[in-house]
PDB file of C-alpha atoms in Angstrom:
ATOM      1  CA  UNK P 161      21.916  -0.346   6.726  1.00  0.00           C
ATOM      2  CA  UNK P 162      20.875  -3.834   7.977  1.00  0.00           C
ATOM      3  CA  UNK P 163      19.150  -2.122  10.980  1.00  0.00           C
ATOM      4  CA  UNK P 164      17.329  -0.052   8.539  1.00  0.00           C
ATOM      5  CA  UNK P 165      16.196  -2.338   6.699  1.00  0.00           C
ATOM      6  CA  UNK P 166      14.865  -4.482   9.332  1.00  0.00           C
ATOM      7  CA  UNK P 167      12.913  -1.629  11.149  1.00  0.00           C
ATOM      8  CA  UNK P 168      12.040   0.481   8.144  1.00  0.00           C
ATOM      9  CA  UNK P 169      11.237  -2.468   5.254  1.00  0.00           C
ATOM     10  CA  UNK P 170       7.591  -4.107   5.332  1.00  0.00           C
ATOM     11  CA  UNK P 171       7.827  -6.295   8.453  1.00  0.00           C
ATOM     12  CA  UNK P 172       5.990  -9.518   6.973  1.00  0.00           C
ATOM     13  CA  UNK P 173       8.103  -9.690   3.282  1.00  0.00           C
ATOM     14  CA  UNK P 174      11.229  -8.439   5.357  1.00  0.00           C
ATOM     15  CA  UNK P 175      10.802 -11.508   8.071  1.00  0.00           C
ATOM     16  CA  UNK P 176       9.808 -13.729   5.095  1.00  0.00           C
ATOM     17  CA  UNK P 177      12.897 -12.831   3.413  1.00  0.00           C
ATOM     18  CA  UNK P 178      14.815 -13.336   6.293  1.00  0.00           C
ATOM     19  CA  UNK P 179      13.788 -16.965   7.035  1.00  0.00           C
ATOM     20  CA  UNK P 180      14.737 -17.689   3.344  1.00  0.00           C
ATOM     21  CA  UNK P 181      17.820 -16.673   3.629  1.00  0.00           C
ATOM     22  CA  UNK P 182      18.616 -18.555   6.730  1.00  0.00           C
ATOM     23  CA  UNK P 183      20.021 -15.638   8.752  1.00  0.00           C
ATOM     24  CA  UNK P 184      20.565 -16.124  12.762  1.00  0.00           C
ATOM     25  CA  UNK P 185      17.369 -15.419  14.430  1.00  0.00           C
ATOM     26  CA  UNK P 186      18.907 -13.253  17.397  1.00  0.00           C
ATOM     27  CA  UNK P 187      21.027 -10.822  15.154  1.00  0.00           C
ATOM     28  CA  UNK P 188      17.675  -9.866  13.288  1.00  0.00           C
ATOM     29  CA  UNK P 189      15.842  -9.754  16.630  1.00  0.00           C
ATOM     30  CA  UNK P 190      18.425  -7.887  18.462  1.00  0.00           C
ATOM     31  CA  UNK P 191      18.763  -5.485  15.119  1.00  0.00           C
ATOM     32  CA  UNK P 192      14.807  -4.571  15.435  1.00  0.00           C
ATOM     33  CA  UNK P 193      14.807  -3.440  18.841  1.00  0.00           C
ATOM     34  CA  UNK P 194      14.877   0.395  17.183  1.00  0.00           C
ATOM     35  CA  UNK P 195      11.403  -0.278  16.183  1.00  0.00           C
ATOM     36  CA  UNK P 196      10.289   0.414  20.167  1.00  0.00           C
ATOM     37  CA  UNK P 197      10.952   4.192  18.811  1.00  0.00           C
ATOM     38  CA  UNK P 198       7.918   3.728  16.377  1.00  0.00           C
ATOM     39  CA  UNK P 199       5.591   1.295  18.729  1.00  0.00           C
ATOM     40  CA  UNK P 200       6.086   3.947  22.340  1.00  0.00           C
ATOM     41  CA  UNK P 201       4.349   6.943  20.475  1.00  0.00           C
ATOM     42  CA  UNK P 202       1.835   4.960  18.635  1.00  0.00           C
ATOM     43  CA  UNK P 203       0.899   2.995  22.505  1.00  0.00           C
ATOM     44  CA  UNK P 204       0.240   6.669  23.772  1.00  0.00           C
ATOM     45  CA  UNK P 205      -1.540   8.151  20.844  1.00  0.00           C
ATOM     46  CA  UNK P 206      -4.114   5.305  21.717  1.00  0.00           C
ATOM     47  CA  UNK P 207      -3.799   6.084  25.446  1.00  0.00           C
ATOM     48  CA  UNK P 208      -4.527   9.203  25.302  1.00  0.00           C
ATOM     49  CA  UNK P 209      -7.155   9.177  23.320  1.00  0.00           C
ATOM     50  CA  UNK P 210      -8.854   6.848  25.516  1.00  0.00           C
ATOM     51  CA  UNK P 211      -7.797   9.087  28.163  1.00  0.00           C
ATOM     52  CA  UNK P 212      -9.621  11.984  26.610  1.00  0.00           C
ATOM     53  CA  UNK P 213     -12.920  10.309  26.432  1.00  0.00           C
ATOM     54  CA  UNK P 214     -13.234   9.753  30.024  1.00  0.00           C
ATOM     55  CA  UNK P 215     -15.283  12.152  31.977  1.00  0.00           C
ATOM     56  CA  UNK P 216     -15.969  13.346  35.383  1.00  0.00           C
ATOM     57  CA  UNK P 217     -19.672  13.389  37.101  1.00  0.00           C
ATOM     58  CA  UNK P 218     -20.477  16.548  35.968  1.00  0.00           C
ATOM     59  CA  UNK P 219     -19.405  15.991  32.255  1.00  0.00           C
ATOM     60  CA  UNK P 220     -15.890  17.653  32.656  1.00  0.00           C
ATOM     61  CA  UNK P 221     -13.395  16.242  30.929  1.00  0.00           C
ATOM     62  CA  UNK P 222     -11.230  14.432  33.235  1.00  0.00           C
ATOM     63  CA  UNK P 223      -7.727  14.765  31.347  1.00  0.00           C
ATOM     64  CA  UNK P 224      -8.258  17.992  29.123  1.00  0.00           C
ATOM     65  CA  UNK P 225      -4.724  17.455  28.061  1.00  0.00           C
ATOM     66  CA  UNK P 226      -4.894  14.596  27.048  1.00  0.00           C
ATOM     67  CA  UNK P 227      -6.162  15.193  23.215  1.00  0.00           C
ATOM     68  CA  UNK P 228      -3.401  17.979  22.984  1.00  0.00           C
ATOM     69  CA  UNK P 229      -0.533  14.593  24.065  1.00  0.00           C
ATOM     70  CA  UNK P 230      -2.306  12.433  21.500  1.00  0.00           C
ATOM     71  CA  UNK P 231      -1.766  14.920  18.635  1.00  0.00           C
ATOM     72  CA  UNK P 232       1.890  15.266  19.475  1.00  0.00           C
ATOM     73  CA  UNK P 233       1.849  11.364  19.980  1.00  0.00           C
ATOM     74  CA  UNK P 234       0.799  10.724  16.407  1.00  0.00           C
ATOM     75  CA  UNK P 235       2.978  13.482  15.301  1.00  0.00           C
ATOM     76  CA  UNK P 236       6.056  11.523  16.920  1.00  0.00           C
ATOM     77  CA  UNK P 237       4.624   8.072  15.540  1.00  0.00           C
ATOM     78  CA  UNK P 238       4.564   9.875  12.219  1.00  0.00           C
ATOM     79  CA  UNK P 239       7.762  11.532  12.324  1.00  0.00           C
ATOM     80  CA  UNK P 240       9.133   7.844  13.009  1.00  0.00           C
ATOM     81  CA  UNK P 241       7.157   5.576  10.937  1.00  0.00           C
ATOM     82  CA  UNK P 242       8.512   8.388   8.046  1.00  0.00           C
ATOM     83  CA  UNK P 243      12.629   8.037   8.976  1.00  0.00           C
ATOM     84  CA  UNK P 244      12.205   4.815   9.338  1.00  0.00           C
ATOM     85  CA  UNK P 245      10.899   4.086   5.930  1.00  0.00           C
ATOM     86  CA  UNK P 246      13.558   6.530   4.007  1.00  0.00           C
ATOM     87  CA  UNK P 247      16.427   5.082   6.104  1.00  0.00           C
ATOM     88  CA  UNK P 248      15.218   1.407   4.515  1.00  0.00           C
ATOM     89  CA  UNK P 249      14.821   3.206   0.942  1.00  0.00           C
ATOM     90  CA  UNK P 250      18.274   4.799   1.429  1.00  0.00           C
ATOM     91  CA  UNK P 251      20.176   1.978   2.740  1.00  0.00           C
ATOM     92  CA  UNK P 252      18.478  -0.192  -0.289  1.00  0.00           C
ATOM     93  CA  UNK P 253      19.123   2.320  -3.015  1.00  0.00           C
ATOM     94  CA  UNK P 254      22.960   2.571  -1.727  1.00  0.00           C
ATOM     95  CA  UNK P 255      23.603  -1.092  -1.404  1.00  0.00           C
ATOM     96  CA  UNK P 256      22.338  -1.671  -4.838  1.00  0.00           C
ATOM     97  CA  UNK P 257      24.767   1.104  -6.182  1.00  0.00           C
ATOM     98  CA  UNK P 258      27.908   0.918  -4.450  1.00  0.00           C
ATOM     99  CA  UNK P 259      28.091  -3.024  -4.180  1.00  0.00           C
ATOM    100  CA  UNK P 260      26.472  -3.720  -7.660  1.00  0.00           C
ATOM    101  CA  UNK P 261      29.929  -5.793  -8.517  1.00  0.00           C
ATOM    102  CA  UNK P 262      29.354  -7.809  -5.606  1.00  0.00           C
ATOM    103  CA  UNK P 263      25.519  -8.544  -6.376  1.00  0.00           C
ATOM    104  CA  UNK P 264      26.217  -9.542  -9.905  1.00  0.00           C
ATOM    105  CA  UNK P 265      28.399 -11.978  -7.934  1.00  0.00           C
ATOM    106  CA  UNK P 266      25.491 -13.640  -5.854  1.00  0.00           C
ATOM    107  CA  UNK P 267      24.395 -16.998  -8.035  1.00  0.00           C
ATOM    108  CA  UNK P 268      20.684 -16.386  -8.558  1.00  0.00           C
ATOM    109  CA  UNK P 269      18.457 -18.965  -8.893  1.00  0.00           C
ATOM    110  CA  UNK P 270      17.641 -19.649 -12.804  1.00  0.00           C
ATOM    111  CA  UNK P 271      13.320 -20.132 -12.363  1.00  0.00           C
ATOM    112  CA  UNK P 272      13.258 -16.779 -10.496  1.00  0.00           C
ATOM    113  CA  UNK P 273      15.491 -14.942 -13.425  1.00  0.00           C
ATOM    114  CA  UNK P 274      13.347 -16.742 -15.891  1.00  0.00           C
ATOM    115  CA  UNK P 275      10.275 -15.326 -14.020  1.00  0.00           C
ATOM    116  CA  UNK P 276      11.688 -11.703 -13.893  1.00  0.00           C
ATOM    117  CA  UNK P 277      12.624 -11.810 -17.565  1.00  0.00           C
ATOM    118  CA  UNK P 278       9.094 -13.517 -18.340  1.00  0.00           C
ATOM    119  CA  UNK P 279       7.609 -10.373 -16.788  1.00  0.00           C
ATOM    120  CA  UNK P 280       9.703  -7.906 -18.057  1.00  0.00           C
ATOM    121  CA  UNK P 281       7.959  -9.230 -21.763  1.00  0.00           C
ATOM    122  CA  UNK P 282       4.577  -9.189 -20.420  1.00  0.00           C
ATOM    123  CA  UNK P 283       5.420  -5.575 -19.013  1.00  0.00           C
ATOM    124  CA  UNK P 284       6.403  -4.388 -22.746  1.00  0.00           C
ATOM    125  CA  UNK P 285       3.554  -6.085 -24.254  1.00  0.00           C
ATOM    126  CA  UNK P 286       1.230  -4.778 -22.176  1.00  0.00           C
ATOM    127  CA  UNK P 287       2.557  -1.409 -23.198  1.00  0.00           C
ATOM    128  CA  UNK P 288       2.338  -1.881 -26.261  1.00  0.00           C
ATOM    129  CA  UNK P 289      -1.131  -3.522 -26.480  1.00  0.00           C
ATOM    130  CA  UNK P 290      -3.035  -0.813 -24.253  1.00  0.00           C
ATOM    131  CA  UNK P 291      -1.917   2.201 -26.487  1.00  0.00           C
ATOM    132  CA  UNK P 292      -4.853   4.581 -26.801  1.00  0.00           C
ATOM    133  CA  UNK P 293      -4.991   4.205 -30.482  1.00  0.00           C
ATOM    134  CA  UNK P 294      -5.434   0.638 -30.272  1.00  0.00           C
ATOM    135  CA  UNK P 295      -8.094   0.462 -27.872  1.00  0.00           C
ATOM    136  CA  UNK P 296     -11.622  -0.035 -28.644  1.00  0.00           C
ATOM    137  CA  UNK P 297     -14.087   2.676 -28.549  1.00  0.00           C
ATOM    138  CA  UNK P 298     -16.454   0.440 -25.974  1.00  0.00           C
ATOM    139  CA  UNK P 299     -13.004   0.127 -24.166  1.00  0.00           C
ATOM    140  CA  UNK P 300     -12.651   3.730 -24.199  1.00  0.00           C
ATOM    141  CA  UNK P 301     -15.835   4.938 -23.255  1.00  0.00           C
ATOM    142  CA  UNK P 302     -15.656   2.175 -20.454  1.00  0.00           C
ATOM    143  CA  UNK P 303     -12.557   3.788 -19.047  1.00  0.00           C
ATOM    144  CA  UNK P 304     -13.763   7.461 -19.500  1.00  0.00           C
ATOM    145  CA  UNK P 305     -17.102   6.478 -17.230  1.00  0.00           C
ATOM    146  CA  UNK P 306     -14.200   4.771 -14.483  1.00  0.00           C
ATOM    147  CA  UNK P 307     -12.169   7.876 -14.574  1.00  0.00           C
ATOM    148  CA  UNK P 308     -15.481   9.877 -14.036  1.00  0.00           C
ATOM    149  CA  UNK P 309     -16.957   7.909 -11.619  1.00  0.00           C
ATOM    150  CA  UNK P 310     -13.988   8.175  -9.754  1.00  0.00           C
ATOM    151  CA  UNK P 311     -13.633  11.792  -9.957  1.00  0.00           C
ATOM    152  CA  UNK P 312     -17.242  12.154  -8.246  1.00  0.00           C
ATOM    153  CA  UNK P 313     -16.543   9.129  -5.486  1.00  0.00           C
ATOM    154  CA  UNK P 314     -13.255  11.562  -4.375  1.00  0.00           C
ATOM    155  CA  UNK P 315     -14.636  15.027  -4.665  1.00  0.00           C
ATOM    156  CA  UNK P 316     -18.182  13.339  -2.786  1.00  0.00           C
ATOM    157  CA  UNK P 317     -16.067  12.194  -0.066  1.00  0.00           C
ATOM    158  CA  UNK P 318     -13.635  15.106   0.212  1.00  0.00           C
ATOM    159  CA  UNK P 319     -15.808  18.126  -0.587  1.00  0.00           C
ATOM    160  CA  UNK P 320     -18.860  16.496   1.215  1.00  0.00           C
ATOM    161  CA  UNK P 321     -17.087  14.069   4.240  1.00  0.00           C
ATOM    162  CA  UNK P 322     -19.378  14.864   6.826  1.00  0.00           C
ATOM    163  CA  UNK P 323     -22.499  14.278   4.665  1.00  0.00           C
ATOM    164  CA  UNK P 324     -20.791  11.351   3.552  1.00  0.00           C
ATOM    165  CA  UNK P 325     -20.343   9.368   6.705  1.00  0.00           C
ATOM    166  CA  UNK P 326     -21.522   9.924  10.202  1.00  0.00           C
ATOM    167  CA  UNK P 327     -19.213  10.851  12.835  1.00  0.00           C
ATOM    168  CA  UNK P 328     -17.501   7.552  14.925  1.00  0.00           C
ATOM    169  CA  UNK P 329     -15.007   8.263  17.464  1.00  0.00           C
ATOM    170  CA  UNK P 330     -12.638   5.451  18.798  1.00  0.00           C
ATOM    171  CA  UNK P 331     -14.449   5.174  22.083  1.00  0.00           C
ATOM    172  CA  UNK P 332     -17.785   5.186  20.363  1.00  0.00           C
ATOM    173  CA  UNK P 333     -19.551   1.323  20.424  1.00  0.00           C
ATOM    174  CA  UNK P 334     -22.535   0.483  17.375  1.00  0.00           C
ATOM    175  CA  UNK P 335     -24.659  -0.552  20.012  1.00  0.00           C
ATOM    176  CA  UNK P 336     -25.016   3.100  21.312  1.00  0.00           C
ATOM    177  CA  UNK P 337     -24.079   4.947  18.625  1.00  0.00           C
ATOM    178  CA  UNK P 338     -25.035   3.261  15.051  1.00  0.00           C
ATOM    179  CA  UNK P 339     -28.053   1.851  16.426  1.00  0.00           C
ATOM    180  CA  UNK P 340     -26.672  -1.488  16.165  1.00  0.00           C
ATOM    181  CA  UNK P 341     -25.709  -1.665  12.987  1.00  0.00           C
ATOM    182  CA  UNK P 342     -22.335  -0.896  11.481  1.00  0.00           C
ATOM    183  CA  UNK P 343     -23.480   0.070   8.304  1.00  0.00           C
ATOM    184  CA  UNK P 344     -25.631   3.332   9.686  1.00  0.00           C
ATOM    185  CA  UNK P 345     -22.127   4.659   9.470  1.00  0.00           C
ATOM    186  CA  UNK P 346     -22.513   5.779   5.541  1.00  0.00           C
ATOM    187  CA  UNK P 347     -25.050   8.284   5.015  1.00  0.00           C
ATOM    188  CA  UNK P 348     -27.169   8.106   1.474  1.00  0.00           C
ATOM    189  CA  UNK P 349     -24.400  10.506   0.232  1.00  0.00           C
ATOM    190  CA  UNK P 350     -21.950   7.906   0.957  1.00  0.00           C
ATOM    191  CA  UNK P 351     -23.502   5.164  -0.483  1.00  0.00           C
ATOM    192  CA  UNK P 352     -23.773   7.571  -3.789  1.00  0.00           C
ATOM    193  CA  UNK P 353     -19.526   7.901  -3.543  1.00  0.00           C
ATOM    194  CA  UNK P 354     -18.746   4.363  -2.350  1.00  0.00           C
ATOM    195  CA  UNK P 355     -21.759   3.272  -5.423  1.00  0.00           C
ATOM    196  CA  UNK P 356     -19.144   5.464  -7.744  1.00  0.00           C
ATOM    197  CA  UNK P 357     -16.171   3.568  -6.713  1.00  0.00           C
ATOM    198  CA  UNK P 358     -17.641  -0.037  -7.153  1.00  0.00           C
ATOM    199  CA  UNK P 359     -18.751   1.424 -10.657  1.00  0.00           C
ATOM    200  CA  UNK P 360     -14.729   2.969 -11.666  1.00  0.00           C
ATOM    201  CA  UNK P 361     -13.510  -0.659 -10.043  1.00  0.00           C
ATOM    202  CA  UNK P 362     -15.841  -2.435 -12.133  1.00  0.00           C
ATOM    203  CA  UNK P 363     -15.277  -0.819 -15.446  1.00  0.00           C
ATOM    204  CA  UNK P 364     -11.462  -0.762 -14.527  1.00  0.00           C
ATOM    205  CA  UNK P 365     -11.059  -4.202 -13.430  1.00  0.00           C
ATOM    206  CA  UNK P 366     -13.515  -6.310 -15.237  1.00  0.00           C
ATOM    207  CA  UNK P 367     -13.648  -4.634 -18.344  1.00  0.00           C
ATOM    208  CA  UNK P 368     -10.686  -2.984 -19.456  1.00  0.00           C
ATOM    209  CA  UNK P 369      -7.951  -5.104 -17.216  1.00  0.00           C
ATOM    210  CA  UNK P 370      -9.564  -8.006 -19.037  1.00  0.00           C
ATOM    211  CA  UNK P 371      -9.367  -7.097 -22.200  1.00  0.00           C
ATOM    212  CA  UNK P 372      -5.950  -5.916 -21.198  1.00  0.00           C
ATOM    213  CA  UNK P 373      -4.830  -9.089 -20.555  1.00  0.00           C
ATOM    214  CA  UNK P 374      -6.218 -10.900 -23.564  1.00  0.00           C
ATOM    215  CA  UNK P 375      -4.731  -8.060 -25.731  1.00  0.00           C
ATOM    216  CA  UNK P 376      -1.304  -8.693 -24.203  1.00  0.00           C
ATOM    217  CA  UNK P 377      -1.644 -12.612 -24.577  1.00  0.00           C
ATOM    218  CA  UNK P 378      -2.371 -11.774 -28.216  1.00  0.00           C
ATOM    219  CA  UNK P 379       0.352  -9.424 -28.814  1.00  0.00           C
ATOM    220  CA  UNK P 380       3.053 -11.924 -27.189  1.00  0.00           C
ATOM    221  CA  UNK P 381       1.865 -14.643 -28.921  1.00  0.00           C
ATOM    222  CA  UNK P 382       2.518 -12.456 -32.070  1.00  0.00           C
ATOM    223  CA  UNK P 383       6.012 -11.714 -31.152  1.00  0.00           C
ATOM    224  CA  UNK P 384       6.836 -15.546 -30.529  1.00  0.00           C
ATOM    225  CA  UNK P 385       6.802 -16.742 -26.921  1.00  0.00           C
ATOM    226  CA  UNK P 386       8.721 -19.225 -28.103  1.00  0.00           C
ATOM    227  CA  UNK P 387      11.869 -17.602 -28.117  1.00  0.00           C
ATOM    228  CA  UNK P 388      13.750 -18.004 -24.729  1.00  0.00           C
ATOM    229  CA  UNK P 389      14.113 -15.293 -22.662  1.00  0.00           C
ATOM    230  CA  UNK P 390      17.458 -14.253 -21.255  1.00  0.00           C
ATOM    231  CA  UNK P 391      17.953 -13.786 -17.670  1.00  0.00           C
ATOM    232  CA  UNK P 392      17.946 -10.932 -16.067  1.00  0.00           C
ATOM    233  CA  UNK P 393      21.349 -10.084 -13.638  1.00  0.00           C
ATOM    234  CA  UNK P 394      20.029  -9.398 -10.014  1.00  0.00           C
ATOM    235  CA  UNK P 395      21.062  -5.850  -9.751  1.00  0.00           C
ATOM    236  CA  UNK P 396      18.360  -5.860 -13.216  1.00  0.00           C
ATOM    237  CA  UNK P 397      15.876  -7.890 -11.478  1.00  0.00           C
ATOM    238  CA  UNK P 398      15.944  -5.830  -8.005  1.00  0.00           C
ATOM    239  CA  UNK P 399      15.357  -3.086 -10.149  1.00  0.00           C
ATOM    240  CA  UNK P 400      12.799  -4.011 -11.794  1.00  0.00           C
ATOM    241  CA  UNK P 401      10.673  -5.694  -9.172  1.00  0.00           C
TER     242      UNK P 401
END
C-alpha cells in the first residue's frame, strides 16, 4: 500500500507530505523505483515519435514503424499511469477503512481540525446561500450566458477542431511552421471558442463566485460564527478533504 501510494499519489503533495512527516529518505526512494514502469513507455512514446519524423533523401520515411511503436508506447504509458493511480486510490480507501480505530488514535494537530471544521461550515453555508431560489435574477441570467457560452466554446472546439486550430506536430518549430509567431496556431474560429470560454470564466468567476462568497459570509454571519466549532476526528477530516 505504501508503494502505491508513493508511485500512484500526486508526486509533489505526496513528497511534501513525506518530508512533514519525517520519514527515512531511502525507504521512500527505494519504494518509488516502480515508477520506472510509467517513465520507460512514456521515454519511447517521445522517441518514437521523433523517430517517425525523420526522413530519408527521397522523402521516405526512414522508420515507418515507428508511429505504429509510439501508439502502443502511449498505450503502455496509459495503461500504467491508470494502475498506478487506482492502486493509490485503493490502498487509501482501504487504510482509511480497515485501520479507522488506529487513525482516530493519531493526535491531530488542533489549528488543522479547527481549519477542517471551519470549512466544513463554509461548505454548508455555501449550500445553503447559492440555492436557485435565492439567487438573483442578474445572478441567474449571468450564469445561464456562462453555461451557454460554454456549451458553444466545447461543441466549437470538438465539432469544429481542425477549423479551430491549425495543425502542430511535435517536431514542428514556429519559425517554419507558424510563421514565427505562436499565436498563428488558433484560427479565427478558435479565437470565437477560446473568446466563449474567457466569457463562461468571467461570468462564473467574477460574477457569480463573488457574490457567492459574500452571500456565504452573510449567511454565516447569520448563523453566529461565534460559536466554536468542534473538531473534526481525522478519519472525518481525510474524508472530507
Amino acid at each position: 500500500r505504501k508503494v502505491a501510494v508513493l508511485v500512484g499519489g500526486p508526486d509533489w503533495p505526496v513528497s511534501v507530505l513525506c518530508g512533514i512527516l519525517g520519514l527515512d529518505l531511502l525507504p521512500v526512494l527505494i519504494a518509488t523505483i516502480p515508477v520506472v514502469a510509467l517513465i520507460v513507455p512514456t521515454v519511447l512514446c517521445g522517441s518514437f515519435a521523433y523517430m517517425g519524423s525523420l526522413e530519408t533523401d527521397n522523402g521516405l520515411d526512414l522508420y515507418p514503424w515507428a508511429d505504429t511503436m509510439g501508439a502502443v508506447a502511449s498505450a503502455l504509458s496509459a495503461g500504467a499511469m491508470f494502475y498506478f493511480t487506482l492502486s493509490a486510490a485503493s490502498a487509501v480507501k482501504d487504510t482509511l477503512l480497515n485501520c479507522k480505530d488506529e487513525i482516530d488514535a493519531i493526535p491531530i494537530d488542533q489549528a488543522v481540525a479547527k481549519a477542517d471544521a471551519d470549512a466544513v461550515k463554509w461548505d454548508k453555508a455555501h449550500r445553503k446561500a447559492v440555492v436557485w431560489t435565492n439567487v438573483p435574477v442578474l445572478i441567474k441570467h449571468a450564469l445561464i450566458v456562462s453555461v451557454l457560452s460554454m456549451m458553444a466554446c466545447v461543441y466549437l472546439l470538438i465539432v469544429f477542431n481542425s477549423k479551430c486550430f491549425r495543425e502542430y506536430d511535435l517536431m514542428y518549430t514556429i519559425k517554419e511552421n507558424l510563421g514565427g509567431k505562436w499565436y498563428n496556431i488558433v484560427l479565427p474560429l478558435g479565437r470565437w471558442a477560446l473568446g466563449f470560454f474567457a466569457v463562461s470564466y468571467l461570468l462564473l468567476a467574477g460574477v457569480f463566485e463573488s457574490w457567492a462568497k459574500r452571500e456565504t459570509e452573510r449567511v454565516l454571519k447569520e448563523e453566529g460564527t461565534d460559536e466554536e466549532s468542534e473538531p473534526l476526528k481525522l478519519t472525518e477530516a481525510a474524508t472530507y478533504a
